[in-house]
PDB file of C-alpha atoms in Angstrom:
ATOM      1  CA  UNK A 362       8.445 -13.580 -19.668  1.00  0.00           C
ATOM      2  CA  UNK A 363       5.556 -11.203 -19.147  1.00  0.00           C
ATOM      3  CA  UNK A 364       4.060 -10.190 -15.423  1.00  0.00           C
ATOM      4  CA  UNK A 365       1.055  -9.462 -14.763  1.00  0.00           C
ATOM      5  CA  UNK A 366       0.300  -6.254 -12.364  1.00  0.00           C
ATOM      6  CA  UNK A 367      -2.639  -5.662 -10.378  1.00  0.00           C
ATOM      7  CA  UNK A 368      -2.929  -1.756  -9.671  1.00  0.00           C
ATOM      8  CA  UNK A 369      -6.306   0.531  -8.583  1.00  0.00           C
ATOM      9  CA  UNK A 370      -7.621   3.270 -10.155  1.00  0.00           C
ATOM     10  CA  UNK A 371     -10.127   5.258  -8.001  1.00  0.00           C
ATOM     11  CA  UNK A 372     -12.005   2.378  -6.565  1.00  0.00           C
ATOM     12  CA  UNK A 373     -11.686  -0.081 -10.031  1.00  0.00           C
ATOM     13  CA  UNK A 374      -8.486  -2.791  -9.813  1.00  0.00           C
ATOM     14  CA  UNK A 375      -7.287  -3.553 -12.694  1.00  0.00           C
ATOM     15  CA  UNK A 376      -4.720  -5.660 -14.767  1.00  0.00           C
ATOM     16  CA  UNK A 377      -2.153  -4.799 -16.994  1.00  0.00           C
ATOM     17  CA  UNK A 378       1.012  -6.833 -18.041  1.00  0.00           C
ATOM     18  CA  UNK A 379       4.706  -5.793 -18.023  1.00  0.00           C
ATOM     19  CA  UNK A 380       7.915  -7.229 -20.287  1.00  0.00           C
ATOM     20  CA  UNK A 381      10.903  -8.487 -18.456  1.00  0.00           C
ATOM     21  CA  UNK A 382      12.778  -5.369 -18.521  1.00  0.00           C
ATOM     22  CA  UNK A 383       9.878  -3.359 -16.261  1.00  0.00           C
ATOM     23  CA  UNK A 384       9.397  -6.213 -14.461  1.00  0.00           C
ATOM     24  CA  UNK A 385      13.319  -6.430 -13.343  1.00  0.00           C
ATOM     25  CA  UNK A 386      13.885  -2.883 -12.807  1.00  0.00           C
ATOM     26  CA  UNK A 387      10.599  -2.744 -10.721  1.00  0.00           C
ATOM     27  CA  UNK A 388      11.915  -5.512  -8.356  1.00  0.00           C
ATOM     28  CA  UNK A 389      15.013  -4.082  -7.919  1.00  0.00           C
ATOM     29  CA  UNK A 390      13.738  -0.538  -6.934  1.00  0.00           C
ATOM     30  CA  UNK A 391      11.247  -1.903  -4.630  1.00  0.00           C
ATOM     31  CA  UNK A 392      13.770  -4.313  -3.134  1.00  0.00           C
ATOM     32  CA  UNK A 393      16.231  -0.892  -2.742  1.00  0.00           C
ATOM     33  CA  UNK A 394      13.464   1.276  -1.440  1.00  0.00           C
ATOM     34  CA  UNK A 395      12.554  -1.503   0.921  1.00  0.00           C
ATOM     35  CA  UNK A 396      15.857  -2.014   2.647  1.00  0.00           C
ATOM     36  CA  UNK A 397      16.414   1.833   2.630  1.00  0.00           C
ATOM     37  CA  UNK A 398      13.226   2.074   4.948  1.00  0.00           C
ATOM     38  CA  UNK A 399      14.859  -0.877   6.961  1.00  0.00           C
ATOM     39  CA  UNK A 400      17.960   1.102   7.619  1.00  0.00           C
ATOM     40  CA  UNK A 401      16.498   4.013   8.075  1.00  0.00           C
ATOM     41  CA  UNK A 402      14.590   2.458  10.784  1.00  0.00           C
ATOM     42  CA  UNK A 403      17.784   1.202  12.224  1.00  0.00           C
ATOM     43  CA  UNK A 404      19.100   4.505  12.161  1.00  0.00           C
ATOM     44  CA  UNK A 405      16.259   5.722  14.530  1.00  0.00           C
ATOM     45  CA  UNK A 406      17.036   3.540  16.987  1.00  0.00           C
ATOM     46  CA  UNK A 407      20.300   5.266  17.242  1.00  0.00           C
ATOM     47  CA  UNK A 408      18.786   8.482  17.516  1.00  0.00           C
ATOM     48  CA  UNK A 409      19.151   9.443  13.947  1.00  0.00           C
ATOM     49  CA  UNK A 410      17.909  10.787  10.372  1.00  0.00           C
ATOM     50  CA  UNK A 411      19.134   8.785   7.510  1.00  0.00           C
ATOM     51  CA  UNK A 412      20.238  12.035   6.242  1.00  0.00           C
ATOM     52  CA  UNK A 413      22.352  12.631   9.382  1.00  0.00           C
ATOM     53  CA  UNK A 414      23.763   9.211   9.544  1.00  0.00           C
ATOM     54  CA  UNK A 415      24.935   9.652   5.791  1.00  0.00           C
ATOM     55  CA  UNK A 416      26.996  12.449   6.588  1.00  0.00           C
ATOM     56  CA  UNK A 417      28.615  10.752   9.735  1.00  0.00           C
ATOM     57  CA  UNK A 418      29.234   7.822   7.296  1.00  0.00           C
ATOM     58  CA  UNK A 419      31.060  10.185   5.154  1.00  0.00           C
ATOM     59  CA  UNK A 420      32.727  12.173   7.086  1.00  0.00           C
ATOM     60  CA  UNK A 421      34.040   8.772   8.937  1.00  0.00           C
ATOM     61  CA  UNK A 422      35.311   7.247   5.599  1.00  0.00           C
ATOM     62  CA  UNK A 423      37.206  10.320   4.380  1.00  0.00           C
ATOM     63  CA  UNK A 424      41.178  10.141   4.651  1.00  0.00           C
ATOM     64  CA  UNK A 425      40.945  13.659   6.015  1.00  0.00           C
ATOM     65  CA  UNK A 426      38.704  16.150   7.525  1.00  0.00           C
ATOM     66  CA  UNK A 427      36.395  17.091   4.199  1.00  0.00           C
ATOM     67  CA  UNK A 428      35.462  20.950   3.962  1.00  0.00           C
ATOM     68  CA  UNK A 429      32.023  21.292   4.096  1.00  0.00           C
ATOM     69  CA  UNK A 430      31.162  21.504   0.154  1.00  0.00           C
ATOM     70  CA  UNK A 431      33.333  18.443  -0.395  1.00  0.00           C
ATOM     71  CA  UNK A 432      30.234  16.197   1.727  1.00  0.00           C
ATOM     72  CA  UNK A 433      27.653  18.023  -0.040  1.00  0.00           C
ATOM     73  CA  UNK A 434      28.856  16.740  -3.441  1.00  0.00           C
ATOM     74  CA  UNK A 435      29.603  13.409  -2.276  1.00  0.00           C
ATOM     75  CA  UNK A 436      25.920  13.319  -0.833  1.00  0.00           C
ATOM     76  CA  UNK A 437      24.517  14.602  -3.327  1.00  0.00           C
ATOM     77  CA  UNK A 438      23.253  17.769  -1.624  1.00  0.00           C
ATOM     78  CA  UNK A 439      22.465  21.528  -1.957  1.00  0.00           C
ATOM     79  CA  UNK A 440      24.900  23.253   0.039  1.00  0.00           C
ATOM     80  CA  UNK A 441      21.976  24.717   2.405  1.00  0.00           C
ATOM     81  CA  UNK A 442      20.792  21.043   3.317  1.00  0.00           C
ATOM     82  CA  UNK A 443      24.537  20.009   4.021  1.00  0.00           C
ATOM     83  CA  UNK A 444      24.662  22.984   6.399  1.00  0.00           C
ATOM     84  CA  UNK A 445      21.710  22.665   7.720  1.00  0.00           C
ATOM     85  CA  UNK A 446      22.524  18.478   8.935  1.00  0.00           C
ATOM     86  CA  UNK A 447      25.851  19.717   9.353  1.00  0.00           C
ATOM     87  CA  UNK A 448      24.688  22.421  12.534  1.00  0.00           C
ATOM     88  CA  UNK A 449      22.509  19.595  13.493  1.00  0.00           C
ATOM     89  CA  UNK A 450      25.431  17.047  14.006  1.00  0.00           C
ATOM     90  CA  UNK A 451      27.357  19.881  15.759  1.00  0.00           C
ATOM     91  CA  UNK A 452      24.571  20.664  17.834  1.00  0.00           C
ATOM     92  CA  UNK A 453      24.817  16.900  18.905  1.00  0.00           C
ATOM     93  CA  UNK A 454      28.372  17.413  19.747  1.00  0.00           C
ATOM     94  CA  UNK A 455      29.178  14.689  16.916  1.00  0.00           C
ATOM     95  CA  UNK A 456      31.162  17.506  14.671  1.00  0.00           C
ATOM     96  CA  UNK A 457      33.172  20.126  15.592  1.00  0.00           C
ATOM     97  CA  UNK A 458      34.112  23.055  12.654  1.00  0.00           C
ATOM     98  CA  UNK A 459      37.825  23.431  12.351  1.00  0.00           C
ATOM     99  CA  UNK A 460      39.945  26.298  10.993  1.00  0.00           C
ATOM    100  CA  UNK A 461      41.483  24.645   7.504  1.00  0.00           C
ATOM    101  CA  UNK A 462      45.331  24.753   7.694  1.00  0.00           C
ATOM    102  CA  UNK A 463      45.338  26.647   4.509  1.00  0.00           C
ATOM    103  CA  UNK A 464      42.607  28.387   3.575  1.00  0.00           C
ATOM    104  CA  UNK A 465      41.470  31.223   6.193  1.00  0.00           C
ATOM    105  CA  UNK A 466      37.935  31.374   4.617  1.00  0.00           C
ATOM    106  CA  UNK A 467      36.937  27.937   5.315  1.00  0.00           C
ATOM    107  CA  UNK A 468      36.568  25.130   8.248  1.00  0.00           C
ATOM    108  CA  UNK A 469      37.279  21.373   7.715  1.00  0.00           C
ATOM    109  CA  UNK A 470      34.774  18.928   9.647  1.00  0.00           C
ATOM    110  CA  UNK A 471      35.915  16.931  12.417  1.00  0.00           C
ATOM    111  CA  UNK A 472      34.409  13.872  14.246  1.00  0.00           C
ATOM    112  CA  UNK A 473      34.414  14.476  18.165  1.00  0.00           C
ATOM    113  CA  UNK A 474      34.879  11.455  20.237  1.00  0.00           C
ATOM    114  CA  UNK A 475      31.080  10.566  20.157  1.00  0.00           C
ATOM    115  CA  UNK A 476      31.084  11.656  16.688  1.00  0.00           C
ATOM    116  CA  UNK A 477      33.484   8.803  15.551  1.00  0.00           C
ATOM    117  CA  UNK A 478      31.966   6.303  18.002  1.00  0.00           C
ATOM    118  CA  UNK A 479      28.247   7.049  16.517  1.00  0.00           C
ATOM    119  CA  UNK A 480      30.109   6.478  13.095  1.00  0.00           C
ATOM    120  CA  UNK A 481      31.230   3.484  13.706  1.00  0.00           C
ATOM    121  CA  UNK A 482      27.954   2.066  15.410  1.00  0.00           C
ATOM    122  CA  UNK A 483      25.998   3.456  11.827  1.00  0.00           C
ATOM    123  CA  UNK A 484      28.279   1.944   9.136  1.00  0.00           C
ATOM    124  CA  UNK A 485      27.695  -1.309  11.183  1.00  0.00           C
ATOM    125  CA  UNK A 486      24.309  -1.234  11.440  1.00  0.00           C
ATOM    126  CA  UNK A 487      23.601  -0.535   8.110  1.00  0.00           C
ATOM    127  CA  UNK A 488      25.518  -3.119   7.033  1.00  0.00           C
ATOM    128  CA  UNK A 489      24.223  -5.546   9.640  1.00  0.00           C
ATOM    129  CA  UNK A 490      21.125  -4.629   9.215  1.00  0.00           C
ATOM    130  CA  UNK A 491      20.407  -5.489   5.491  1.00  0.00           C
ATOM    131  CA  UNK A 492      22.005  -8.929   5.224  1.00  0.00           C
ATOM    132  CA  UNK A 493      20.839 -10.184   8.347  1.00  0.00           C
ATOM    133  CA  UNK A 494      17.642  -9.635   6.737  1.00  0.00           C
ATOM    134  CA  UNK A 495      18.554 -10.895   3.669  1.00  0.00           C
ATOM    135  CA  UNK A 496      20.408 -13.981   5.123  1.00  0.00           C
ATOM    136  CA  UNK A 497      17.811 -14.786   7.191  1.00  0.00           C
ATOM    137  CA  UNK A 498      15.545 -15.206   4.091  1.00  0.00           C
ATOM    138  CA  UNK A 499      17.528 -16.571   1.977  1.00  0.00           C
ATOM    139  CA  UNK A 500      19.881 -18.378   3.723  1.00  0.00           C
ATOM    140  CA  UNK A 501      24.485 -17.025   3.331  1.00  0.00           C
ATOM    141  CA  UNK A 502      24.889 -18.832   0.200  1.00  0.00           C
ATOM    142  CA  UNK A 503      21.834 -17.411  -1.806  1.00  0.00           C
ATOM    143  CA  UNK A 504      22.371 -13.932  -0.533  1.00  0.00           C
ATOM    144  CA  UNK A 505      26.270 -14.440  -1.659  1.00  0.00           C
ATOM    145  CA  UNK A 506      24.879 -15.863  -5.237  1.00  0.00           C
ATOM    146  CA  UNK A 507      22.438 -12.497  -5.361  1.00  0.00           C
ATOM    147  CA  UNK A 508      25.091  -9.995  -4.644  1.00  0.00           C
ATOM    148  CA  UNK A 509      27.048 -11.608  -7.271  1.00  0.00           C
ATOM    149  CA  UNK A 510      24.190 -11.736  -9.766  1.00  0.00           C
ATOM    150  CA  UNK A 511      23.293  -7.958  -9.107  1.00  0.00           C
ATOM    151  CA  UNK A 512      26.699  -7.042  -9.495  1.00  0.00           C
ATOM    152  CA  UNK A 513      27.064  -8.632 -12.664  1.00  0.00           C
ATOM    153  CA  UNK A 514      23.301  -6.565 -13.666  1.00  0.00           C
ATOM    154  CA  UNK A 515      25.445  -3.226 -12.279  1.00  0.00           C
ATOM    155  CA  UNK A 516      27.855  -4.034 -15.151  1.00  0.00           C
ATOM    156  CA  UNK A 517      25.807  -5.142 -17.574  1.00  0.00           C
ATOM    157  CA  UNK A 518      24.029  -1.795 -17.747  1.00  0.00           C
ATOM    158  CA  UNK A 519      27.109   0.565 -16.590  1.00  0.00           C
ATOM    159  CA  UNK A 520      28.434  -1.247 -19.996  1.00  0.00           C
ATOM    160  CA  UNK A 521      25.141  -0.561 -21.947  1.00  0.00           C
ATOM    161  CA  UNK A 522      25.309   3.174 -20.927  1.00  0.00           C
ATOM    162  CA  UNK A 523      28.948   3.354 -22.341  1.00  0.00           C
ATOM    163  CA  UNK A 524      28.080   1.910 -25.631  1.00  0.00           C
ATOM    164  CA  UNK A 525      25.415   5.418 -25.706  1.00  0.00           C
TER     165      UNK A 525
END
């Protein structure tokens, strides 16, 4: 099935038409960059960057207090912008730097009491947050039968990569 586009060049619209394949992957990064904005918007209601909330996520999931480079890695960050949301968080009083038990040279990062409280408030609004505006639309049962179809998509091309 082919789409057809509208985009604007300078002032001229104009038409072109897209397969199936540019036309799914289109939808699904528009639908993702969509209900990232949505969150994020959550998030600054509760006084915080995306970026920010991220690392309280993370730090709030771990089965330990994570060194510093360990939530850089996991975020996907340079180790200057972990620091830098990092000193942020412990301006806040969220975070608080602890000597590591066994290394001398190095701190592990702990949640303060409003640190793990703030947690706990993100991770449910960013869950809340998406499929109550996804169930609203679509109703439980639809956004069920959509999480289920884009997980089976997930798989489809995780299994398409491995046959590279």
């Amino acid at each position: 099935m082919l789409s057809t586009m509208m985009a604007v060049h300078g002032d001229i619209p104009y038409r072109y038409t897209i397969g199936p394949g540019a036309s799914l992957k289109r939808a699904v990064t528009e639908a993702a960059r969509l209900l990232d904005q949505l969150v994020e918007s959550e998030m600054e209601t509760l006084g915080l960057s995306s970026g920010d909330a991220d690392v309280l996520t993370a730090i709030r999931v771990a089965d330990y207090d994570p060194v510093p480079s360990e939530i850089a890695q996991w975020l996907g960050l340079t180790g200057a912008g972990a620091t830098g949301r990092l000193n942020s968080l412990e301006r806040r009083g969220l975070l608080e730097r602890l000597p590591h038990p066994t290394d001398g040279r190095s701190v592990t990062l702990h949640l303060t009491e409003a640190g793990l409280q703030l947690a706990d408030a993100v991770i449910d609004a960013k869950d809340t947050t998406v499929v109550n505006a996804v169930s609203e639309q679509l109703g439980e049962g639809r956004a069920q039968q959509l999480v289920a179809e884009l997980d089976a998509l997930t798989a489809v091309a995780r299994e398409a990569m491995d046959r590279r």
